[in-house]
PDB file of C-alpha atoms in Angstrom:
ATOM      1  CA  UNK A  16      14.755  -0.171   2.898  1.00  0.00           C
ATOM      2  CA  UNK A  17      14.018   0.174   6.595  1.00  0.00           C
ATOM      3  CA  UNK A  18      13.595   3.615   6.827  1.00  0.00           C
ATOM      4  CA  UNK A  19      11.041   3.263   3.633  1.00  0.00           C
ATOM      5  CA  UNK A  20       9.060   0.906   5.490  1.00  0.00           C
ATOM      6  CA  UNK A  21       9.480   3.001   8.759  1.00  0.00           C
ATOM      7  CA  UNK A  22       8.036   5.855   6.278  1.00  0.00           C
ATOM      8  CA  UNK A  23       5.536   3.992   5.185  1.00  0.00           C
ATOM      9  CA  UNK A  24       4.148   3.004   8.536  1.00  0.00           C
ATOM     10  CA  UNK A  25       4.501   6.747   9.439  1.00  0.00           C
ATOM     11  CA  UNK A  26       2.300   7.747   6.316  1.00  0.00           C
ATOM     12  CA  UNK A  27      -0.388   5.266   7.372  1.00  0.00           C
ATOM     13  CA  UNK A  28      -0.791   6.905  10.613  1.00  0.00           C
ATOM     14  CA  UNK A  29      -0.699   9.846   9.585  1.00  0.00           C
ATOM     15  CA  UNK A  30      -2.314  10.373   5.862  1.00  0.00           C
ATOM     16  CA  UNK A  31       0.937  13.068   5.371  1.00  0.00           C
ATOM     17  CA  UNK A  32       0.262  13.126   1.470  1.00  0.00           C
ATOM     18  CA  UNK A  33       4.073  14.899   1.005  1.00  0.00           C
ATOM     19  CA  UNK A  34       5.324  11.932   3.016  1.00  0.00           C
ATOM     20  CA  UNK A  35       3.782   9.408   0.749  1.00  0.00           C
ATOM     21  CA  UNK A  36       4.950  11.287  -2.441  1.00  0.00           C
ATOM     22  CA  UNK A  37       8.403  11.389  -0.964  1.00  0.00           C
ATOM     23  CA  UNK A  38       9.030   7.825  -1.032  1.00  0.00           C
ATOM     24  CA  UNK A  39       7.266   6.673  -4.239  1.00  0.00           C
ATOM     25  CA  UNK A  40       9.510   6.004  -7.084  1.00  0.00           C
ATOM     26  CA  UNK A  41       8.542   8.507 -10.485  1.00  0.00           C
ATOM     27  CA  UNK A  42       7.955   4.964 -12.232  1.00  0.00           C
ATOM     28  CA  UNK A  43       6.313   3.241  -9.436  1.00  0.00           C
ATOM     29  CA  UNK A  44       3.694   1.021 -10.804  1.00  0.00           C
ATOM     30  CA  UNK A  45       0.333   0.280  -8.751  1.00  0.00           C
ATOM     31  CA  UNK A  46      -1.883  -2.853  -8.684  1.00  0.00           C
ATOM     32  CA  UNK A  47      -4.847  -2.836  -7.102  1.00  0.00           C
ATOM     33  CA  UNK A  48      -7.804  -6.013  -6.679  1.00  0.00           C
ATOM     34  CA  UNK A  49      -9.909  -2.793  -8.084  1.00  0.00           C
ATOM     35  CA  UNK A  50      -8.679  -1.932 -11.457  1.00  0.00           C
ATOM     36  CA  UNK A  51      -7.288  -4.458 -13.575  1.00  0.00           C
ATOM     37  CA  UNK A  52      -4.403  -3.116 -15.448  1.00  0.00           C
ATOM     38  CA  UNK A  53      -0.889  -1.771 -13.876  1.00  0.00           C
ATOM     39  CA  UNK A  54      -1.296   1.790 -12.818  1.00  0.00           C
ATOM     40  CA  UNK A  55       2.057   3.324 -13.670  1.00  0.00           C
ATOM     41  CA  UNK A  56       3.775   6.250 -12.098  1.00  0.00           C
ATOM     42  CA  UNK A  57       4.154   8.336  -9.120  1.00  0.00           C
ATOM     43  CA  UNK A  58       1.123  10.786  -9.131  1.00  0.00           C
ATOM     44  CA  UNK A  59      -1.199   7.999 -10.088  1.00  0.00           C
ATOM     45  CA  UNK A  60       0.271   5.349  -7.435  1.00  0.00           C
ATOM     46  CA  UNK A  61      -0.088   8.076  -4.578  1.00  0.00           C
ATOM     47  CA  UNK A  62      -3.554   8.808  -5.520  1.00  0.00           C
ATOM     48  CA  UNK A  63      -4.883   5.065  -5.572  1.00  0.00           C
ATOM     49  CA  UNK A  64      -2.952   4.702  -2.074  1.00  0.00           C
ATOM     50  CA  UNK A  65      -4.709   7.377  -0.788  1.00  0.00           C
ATOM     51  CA  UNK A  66      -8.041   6.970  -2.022  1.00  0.00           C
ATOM     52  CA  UNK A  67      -7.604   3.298  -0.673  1.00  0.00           C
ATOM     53  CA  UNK A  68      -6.546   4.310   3.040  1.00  0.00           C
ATOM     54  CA  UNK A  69      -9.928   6.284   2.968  1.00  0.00           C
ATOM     55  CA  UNK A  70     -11.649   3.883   2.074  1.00  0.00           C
ATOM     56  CA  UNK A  71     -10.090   1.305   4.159  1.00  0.00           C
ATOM     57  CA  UNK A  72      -9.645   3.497   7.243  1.00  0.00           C
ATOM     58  CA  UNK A  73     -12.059   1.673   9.948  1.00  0.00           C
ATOM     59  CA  UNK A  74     -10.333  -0.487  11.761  1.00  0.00           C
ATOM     60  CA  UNK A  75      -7.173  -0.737   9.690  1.00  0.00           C
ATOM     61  CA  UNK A  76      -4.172  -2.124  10.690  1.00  0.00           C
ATOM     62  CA  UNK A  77      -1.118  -4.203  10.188  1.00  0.00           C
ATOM     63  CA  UNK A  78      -1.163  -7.864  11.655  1.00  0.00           C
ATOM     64  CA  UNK A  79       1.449  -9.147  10.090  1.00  0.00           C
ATOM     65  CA  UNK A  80       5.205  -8.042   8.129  1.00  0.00           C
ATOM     66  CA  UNK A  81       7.492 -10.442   6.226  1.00  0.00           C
ATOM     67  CA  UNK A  82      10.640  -8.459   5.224  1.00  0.00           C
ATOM     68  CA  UNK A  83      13.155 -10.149   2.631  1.00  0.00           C
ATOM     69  CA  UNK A  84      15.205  -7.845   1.049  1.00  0.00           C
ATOM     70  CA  UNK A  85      14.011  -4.783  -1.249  1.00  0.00           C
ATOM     71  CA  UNK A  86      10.620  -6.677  -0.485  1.00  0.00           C
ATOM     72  CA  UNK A  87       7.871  -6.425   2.818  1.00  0.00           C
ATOM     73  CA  UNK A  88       4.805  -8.087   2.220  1.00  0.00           C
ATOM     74  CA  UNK A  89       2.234  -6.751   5.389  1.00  0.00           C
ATOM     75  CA  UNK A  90      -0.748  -8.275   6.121  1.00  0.00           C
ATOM     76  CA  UNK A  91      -4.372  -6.072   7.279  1.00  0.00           C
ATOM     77  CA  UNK A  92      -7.597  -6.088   8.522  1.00  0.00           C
ATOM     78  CA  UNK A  93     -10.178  -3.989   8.482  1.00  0.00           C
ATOM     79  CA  UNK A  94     -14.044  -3.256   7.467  1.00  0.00           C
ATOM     80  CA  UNK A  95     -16.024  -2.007   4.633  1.00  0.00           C
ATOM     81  CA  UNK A  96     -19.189  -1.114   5.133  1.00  0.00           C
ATOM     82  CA  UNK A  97     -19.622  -3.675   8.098  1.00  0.00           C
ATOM     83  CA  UNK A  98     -17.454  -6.325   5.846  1.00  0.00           C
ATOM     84  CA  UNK A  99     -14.295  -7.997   7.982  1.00  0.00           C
ATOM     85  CA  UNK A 100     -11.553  -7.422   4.935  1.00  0.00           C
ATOM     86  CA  UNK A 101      -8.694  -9.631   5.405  1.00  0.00           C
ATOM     87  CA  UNK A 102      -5.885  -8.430   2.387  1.00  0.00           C
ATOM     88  CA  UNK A 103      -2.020  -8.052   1.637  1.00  0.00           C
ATOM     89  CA  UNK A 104       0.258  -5.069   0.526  1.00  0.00           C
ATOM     90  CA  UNK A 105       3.053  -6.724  -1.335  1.00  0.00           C
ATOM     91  CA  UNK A 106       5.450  -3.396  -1.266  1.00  0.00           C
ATOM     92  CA  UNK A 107       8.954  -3.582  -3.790  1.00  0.00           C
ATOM     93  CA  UNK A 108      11.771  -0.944  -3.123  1.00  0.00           C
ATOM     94  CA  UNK A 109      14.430  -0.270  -5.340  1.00  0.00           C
ATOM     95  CA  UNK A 110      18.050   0.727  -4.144  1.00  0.00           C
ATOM     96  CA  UNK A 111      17.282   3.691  -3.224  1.00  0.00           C
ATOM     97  CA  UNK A 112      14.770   3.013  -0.664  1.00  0.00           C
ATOM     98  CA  UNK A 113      11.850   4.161  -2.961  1.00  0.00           C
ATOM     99  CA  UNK A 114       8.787   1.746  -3.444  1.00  0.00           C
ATOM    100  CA  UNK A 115       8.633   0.712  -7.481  1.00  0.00           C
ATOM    101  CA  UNK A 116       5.943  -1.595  -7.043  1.00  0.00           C
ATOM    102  CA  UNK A 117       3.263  -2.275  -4.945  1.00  0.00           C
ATOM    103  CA  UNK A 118       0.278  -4.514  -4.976  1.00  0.00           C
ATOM    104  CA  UNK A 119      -2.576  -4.892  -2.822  1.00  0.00           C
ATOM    105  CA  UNK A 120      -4.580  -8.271  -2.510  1.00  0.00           C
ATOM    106  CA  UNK A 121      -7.675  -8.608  -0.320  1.00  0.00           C
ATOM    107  CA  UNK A 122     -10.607 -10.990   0.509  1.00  0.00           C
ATOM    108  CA  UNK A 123     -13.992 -10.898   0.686  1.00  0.00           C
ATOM    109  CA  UNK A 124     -14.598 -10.372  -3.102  1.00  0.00           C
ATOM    110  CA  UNK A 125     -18.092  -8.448  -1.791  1.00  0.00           C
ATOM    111  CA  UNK A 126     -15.637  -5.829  -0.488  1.00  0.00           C
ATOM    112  CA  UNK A 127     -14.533  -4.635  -3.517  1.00  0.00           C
TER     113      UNK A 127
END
């Protein structure tokens, strides 16, 4: 699970879209603050993530990581539109290192 986190982090710094593909699961399931239902599946996860690191690209980065586990929940700040955002990624890998889940929590409700 290291090296998925380590991949992760990498992706973040770099936006490498194959990357990011490489280590979602085919059934990873993505919830976002934004849309309220379970987005399910690789293609779909991977675009939410990186339409979200766009968006959340000024200032971004990682203050926090609690490991336990196949689970890392990482804590960020950044700003929207000249809004301090203050939110989670709760990430879930399976066995094989790929993420199945992963959830993204964040505060100011204004910034969504």
């Amino acid at each position: 699970m290291n090296h998925s986190l380590e991949c992760w982090h990498q992706f973040v710094a770099s936006q490498d879209t194959v990357l990011l593909t490489e280590i979602l699961d085919q059934d990873c399931v993505f919830l976002s603050p934004v849309v309220h239902t379970p987005q399910q599946g690789r293609d779909i996860t991977a675009m939410y993530l990186k339409g979200a690191m766009q968006v959340l690209q000024d200032g971004f980065e990682y203050q926090k990581e609690v490991v336990e586990g196949n689970h890392a929940v990482l804590e960020f700040s950044c700003d929207v539109d000249g809004i301090s955002v203050n939110g989670v990624d709760i990430i879930t890998f399976n066995d094989a290192g790929k993420i199945v889940e992963f959830k993204v929590m964040f505060r100011p409700l204004k910034a969504i």
